[in-house]
Amino acid sequence: MPKITAVLKPVGIVCAALLASASPAFAHDAPAAAANKQVVLDFYQALNAADAAGTTKTQIQAIAEKYLSPDYVQHAEPLVDLPGPGTARDKLVRMFQAMPAMKAMPAPRTIAVMAEGDRVMMLTARELPDPATGSLKQAYIFNMFRVKNAKLVEHWDVGTPTMPTPGAGAPPSP
């Protein structure tokens, strides 16, 4: 037993030294990452509250000015080429303002929010109607933002595609 302790003691000292030297970097980054996560959570809370109140059309401009940088960059495929003049932020505001009133839906359920430096990723889930059947199906949406100076400056997303029910417009089986 003394031989094992003699061998493991130097290994433990090296591991402790490595952790101690890495900890300041992680500790320094943790408050910034937490603050960036909070910006994303606050942005979604504002959007969800406006949706629930049926006031998104009138509140979206103020929400965008508070949370989206004037030089906001959109990478989400359906939103990259929104029509009209102006910045990506301007186009996003117009899109929300032009949306028809929708039946109130529960806010998406937040499953996870993770941050590393200026990047924040959020996974949400929501029950959405299947276009083929109308029945509700679980959809998962990944959003990632880059945050700078407490504003969202870039956005990427991907969601679970809604697939047609087999037999509803699908080609016949061979």
mmCIF file of C-alpha atoms in Angstrom:
data_model
loop_
_atom_site.group_PDB
_atom_site.id
_atom_site.type_symbol
_atom_site.label_atom_id
_atom_site.label_comp_id
_atom_site.label_asym_id
_atom_site.label_seq_id
_atom_site.Cartn_x
_atom_site.Cartn_y
_atom_site.Cartn_z
ATOM 1 C CA MET A 1 0.000 0.000 0.000
ATOM 2 C CA PRO A 2 2.808 2.518 0.744
ATOM 3 C CA LYS A 3 4.170 1.989 -2.806
ATOM 4 C CA ILE A 4 0.791 2.831 -4.383
ATOM 5 C CA THR A 5 0.499 5.959 -2.231
ATOM 6 C CA ALA A 6 4.023 6.991 -3.204
ATOM 7 C CA VAL A 7 3.163 6.624 -6.912
ATOM 8 C CA LEU A 8 -0.271 8.295 -6.715
ATOM 9 C CA LYS A 9 0.839 11.255 -4.597
ATOM 10 C CA PRO A 10 2.897 12.907 -7.401
ATOM 11 C CA VAL A 11 0.058 12.251 -9.885
ATOM 12 C CA GLY A 12 -2.378 13.942 -7.497
ATOM 13 C CA ILE A 13 -0.064 16.928 -7.090
ATOM 14 C CA VAL A 14 0.248 17.327 -10.881
ATOM 15 C CA CYS A 15 -3.548 17.072 -11.330
ATOM 16 C CA ALA A 16 -4.153 19.616 -8.577
ATOM 17 C CA ALA A 17 -1.626 22.000 -10.151
ATOM 18 C CA LEU A 18 -3.266 21.669 -13.563
ATOM 19 C CA LEU A 19 -6.711 22.318 -12.113
ATOM 20 C CA ALA A 20 -5.485 25.281 -10.101
ATOM 21 C CA SER A 21 -3.845 26.838 -13.144
ATOM 22 C CA ALA A 22 -6.968 26.306 -15.279
ATOM 23 C CA SER A 23 -9.449 27.493 -12.668
ATOM 24 C CA PRO A 24 -8.761 31.242 -12.978
ATOM 25 C CA ALA A 25 -9.558 31.126 -16.702
ATOM 26 C CA PHE A 26 -12.810 29.294 -16.078
ATOM 27 C CA ALA A 27 -13.662 31.464 -13.108
ATOM 28 C CA HIS A 28 -12.978 34.617 -15.135
ATOM 29 C CA ASP A 29 -15.173 33.423 -18.013
ATOM 30 C CA ALA A 30 -18.043 32.200 -15.816
ATOM 31 C CA PRO A 31 -19.544 35.624 -14.943
ATOM 32 C CA ALA A 32 -19.451 36.762 -18.596
ATOM 33 C CA ALA A 33 -21.022 33.494 -19.793
ATOM 34 C CA ALA A 34 -23.717 33.728 -17.099
ATOM 35 C CA ALA A 35 -24.467 37.341 -18.078
ATOM 36 C CA ASN A 36 -24.691 36.334 -21.746
ATOM 37 C CA LYS A 37 -27.064 33.477 -20.866
ATOM 38 C CA GLN A 38 -29.257 35.947 -18.988
ATOM 39 C CA VAL A 39 -29.482 38.249 -22.033
ATOM 40 C CA VAL A 40 -30.773 35.346 -24.148
ATOM 41 C CA LEU A 41 -33.228 34.235 -21.436
ATOM 42 C CA ASP A 42 -34.505 37.805 -20.984
ATOM 43 C CA PHE A 43 -34.943 38.200 -24.760
ATOM 44 C CA TYR A 44 -37.042 35.038 -24.963
ATOM 45 C CA GLN A 45 -39.021 35.990 -21.864
ATOM 46 C CA ALA A 46 -39.889 39.340 -23.491
ATOM 47 C CA LEU A 47 -40.937 37.641 -26.744
ATOM 48 C CA ASN A 48 -42.989 34.986 -24.936
ATOM 49 C CA ALA A 49 -44.716 37.608 -22.756
ATOM 50 C CA ALA A 50 -45.597 39.683 -25.829
ATOM 51 C CA ASP A 51 -46.916 36.557 -27.589
ATOM 52 C CA ALA A 52 -49.022 35.586 -24.565
ATOM 53 C CA ALA A 53 -50.470 39.102 -24.346
ATOM 54 C CA GLY A 54 -51.124 39.242 -28.088
ATOM 55 C CA THR A 55 -48.993 42.398 -28.342
ATOM 56 C CA THR A 56 -45.970 41.176 -30.288
ATOM 57 C CA LYS A 57 -46.754 43.492 -33.233
ATOM 58 C CA THR A 58 -46.658 46.556 -31.017
ATOM 59 C CA GLN A 59 -43.819 45.454 -28.715
ATOM 60 C CA ILE A 60 -41.369 43.914 -31.176
ATOM 61 C CA GLN A 61 -39.669 47.218 -32.036
ATOM 62 C CA ALA A 62 -38.858 47.942 -28.375
ATOM 63 C CA ILE A 63 -37.801 44.325 -27.757
ATOM 64 C CA ALA A 64 -35.483 44.416 -30.787
ATOM 65 C CA GLU A 65 -33.940 47.735 -29.748
ATOM 66 C CA LYS A 66 -33.328 46.440 -26.218
ATOM 67 C CA TYR A 67 -31.879 43.028 -27.099
ATOM 68 C CA LEU A 68 -30.648 43.026 -30.723
ATOM 69 C CA SER A 69 -27.559 44.919 -31.795
ATOM 70 C CA PRO A 70 -28.092 47.387 -34.670
ATOM 71 C CA ASP A 71 -25.566 45.282 -36.641
ATOM 72 C CA TYR A 72 -27.351 42.011 -35.783
ATOM 73 C CA VAL A 73 -26.496 39.191 -38.226
ATOM 74 C CA GLN A 74 -29.022 36.497 -39.024
ATOM 75 C CA HIS A 75 -27.781 33.057 -40.093
ATOM 76 C CA ALA A 76 -31.061 31.130 -39.669
ATOM 77 C CA GLU A 77 -31.906 29.913 -43.164
ATOM 78 C CA PRO A 78 -35.588 30.984 -43.339
ATOM 79 C CA LEU A 79 -34.738 34.446 -41.993
ATOM 80 C CA VAL A 80 -31.543 35.270 -43.908
ATOM 81 C CA ASP A 81 -33.270 36.686 -46.975
ATOM 82 C CA LEU A 82 -36.244 38.489 -45.478
ATOM 83 C CA PRO A 83 -37.534 41.039 -47.992
ATOM 84 C CA GLY A 84 -37.249 44.782 -47.818
ATOM 85 C CA PRO A 85 -34.657 47.397 -47.038
ATOM 86 C CA GLY A 86 -32.676 47.842 -43.878
ATOM 87 C CA THR A 87 -30.640 45.736 -41.521
ATOM 88 C CA ALA A 88 -31.331 42.159 -40.475
ATOM 89 C CA ARG A 89 -32.827 43.602 -37.269
ATOM 90 C CA ASP A 90 -35.132 45.923 -39.253
ATOM 91 C CA LYS A 91 -36.286 43.014 -41.415
ATOM 92 C CA LEU A 92 -36.958 40.802 -38.391
ATOM 93 C CA VAL A 93 -39.051 43.550 -36.781
ATOM 94 C CA ARG A 94 -41.089 43.966 -39.982
ATOM 95 C CA MET A 95 -41.612 40.202 -40.203
ATOM 96 C CA PHE A 96 -43.056 40.100 -36.670
ATOM 97 C CA GLN A 97 -45.197 43.170 -37.347
ATOM 98 C CA ALA A 98 -46.605 41.613 -40.525
ATOM 99 C CA MET A 99 -47.475 38.243 -38.985
ATOM 100 C CA PRO A 100 -51.194 37.533 -38.737
ATOM 101 C CA ALA A 101 -52.682 37.151 -35.290
ATOM 102 C CA MET A 102 -52.230 33.569 -34.183
ATOM 103 C CA LYS A 103 -54.059 31.438 -31.686
ATOM 104 C CA ALA A 104 -52.273 31.721 -28.361
ATOM 105 C CA MET A 105 -49.851 28.858 -27.778
ATOM 106 C CA PRO A 106 -48.021 27.964 -24.604
ATOM 107 C CA ALA A 107 -44.500 29.346 -24.482
ATOM 108 C CA PRO A 108 -41.807 26.928 -25.545
ATOM 109 C CA ARG A 109 -40.373 24.827 -22.760
ATOM 110 C CA THR A 110 -36.702 25.548 -22.118
ATOM 111 C CA ILE A 111 -34.755 22.307 -21.883
ATOM 112 C CA ALA A 112 -31.202 23.630 -21.680
ATOM 113 C CA VAL A 113 -29.222 26.844 -21.911
ATOM 114 C CA MET A 114 -25.444 26.637 -22.213
ATOM 115 C CA ALA A 115 -22.862 29.354 -22.584
ATOM 116 C CA GLU A 116 -19.233 29.414 -23.476
ATOM 117 C CA GLY A 117 -17.706 32.854 -23.682
ATOM 118 C CA ASP A 118 -19.810 35.014 -25.991
ATOM 119 C CA ARG A 119 -21.838 32.080 -27.409
ATOM 120 C CA VAL A 120 -25.112 30.945 -25.863
ATOM 121 C CA MET A 121 -27.055 27.909 -27.037
ATOM 122 C CA MET A 122 -30.636 27.270 -26.042
ATOM 123 C CA LEU A 123 -32.688 24.121 -26.642
ATOM 124 C CA THR A 124 -36.454 24.507 -26.434
ATOM 125 C CA ALA A 125 -39.392 22.211 -27.080
ATOM 126 C CA ARG A 126 -42.859 23.105 -28.261
ATOM 127 C CA GLU A 127 -45.971 21.250 -29.336
ATOM 128 C CA LEU A 128 -46.689 22.224 -32.955
ATOM 129 C CA PRO A 129 -49.457 21.066 -35.262
ATOM 130 C CA ASP A 130 -48.463 18.563 -37.917
ATOM 131 C CA PRO A 131 -49.457 20.165 -41.251
ATOM 132 C CA ALA A 132 -50.640 16.810 -42.604
ATOM 133 C CA THR A 133 -52.832 15.720 -39.683
ATOM 134 C CA GLY A 134 -53.318 18.758 -37.471
ATOM 135 C CA SER A 135 -52.355 16.694 -34.431
ATOM 136 C CA LEU A 136 -49.780 18.173 -32.072
ATOM 137 C CA LYS A 137 -46.235 16.879 -32.244
ATOM 138 C CA GLN A 138 -43.199 17.705 -30.165
ATOM 139 C CA ALA A 139 -40.698 19.938 -31.971
ATOM 140 C CA TYR A 140 -37.223 20.761 -30.695
ATOM 141 C CA ILE A 141 -35.456 23.988 -31.614
ATOM 142 C CA PHE A 142 -31.783 24.807 -31.124
ATOM 143 C CA ASN A 143 -30.895 28.508 -31.109
ATOM 144 C CA MET A 144 -27.396 29.868 -30.740
ATOM 145 C CA PHE A 145 -26.491 33.498 -30.254
ATOM 146 C CA ARG A 146 -23.310 35.492 -30.040
ATOM 147 C CA VAL A 147 -23.611 38.192 -27.401
ATOM 148 C CA LYS A 148 -21.578 41.395 -27.261
ATOM 149 C CA ASN A 149 -22.108 44.317 -24.876
ATOM 150 C CA ALA A 150 -25.346 42.714 -23.565
ATOM 151 C CA LYS A 151 -26.870 42.598 -27.072
ATOM 152 C CA LEU A 152 -27.500 39.703 -29.423
ATOM 153 C CA VAL A 153 -25.210 40.216 -32.417
ATOM 154 C CA GLU A 154 -25.559 36.907 -34.297
ATOM 155 C CA HIS A 155 -28.154 34.134 -34.451
ATOM 156 C CA TRP A 156 -28.180 30.571 -35.791
ATOM 157 C CA ASP A 157 -30.932 28.011 -35.385
ATOM 158 C CA VAL A 158 -32.135 24.615 -36.404
ATOM 159 C CA GLY A 159 -35.411 22.900 -35.606
ATOM 160 C CA THR A 160 -36.837 19.450 -36.027
ATOM 161 C CA PRO A 161 -38.515 19.361 -39.405
ATOM 162 C CA THR A 162 -42.177 18.499 -39.464
ATOM 163 C CA MET A 163 -42.322 15.371 -41.557
ATOM 164 C CA PRO A 164 -45.501 14.327 -43.364
ATOM 165 C CA THR A 165 -47.320 11.351 -41.927
ATOM 166 C CA PRO A 166 -46.562 8.224 -43.969
ATOM 167 C CA GLY A 167 -49.173 7.978 -46.704
ATOM 168 C CA ALA A 168 -50.066 11.701 -46.548
ATOM 169 C CA GLY A 169 -48.485 12.925 -49.768
ATOM 170 C CA ALA A 170 -45.566 10.504 -49.478
ATOM 171 C CA PRO A 171 -44.601 8.489 -52.510
ATOM 172 C CA PRO A 172 -45.960 4.939 -52.521
ATOM 173 C CA SER A 173 -43.786 2.231 -51.040
ATOM 174 C CA PRO A 174 -41.980 0.054 -53.613
#
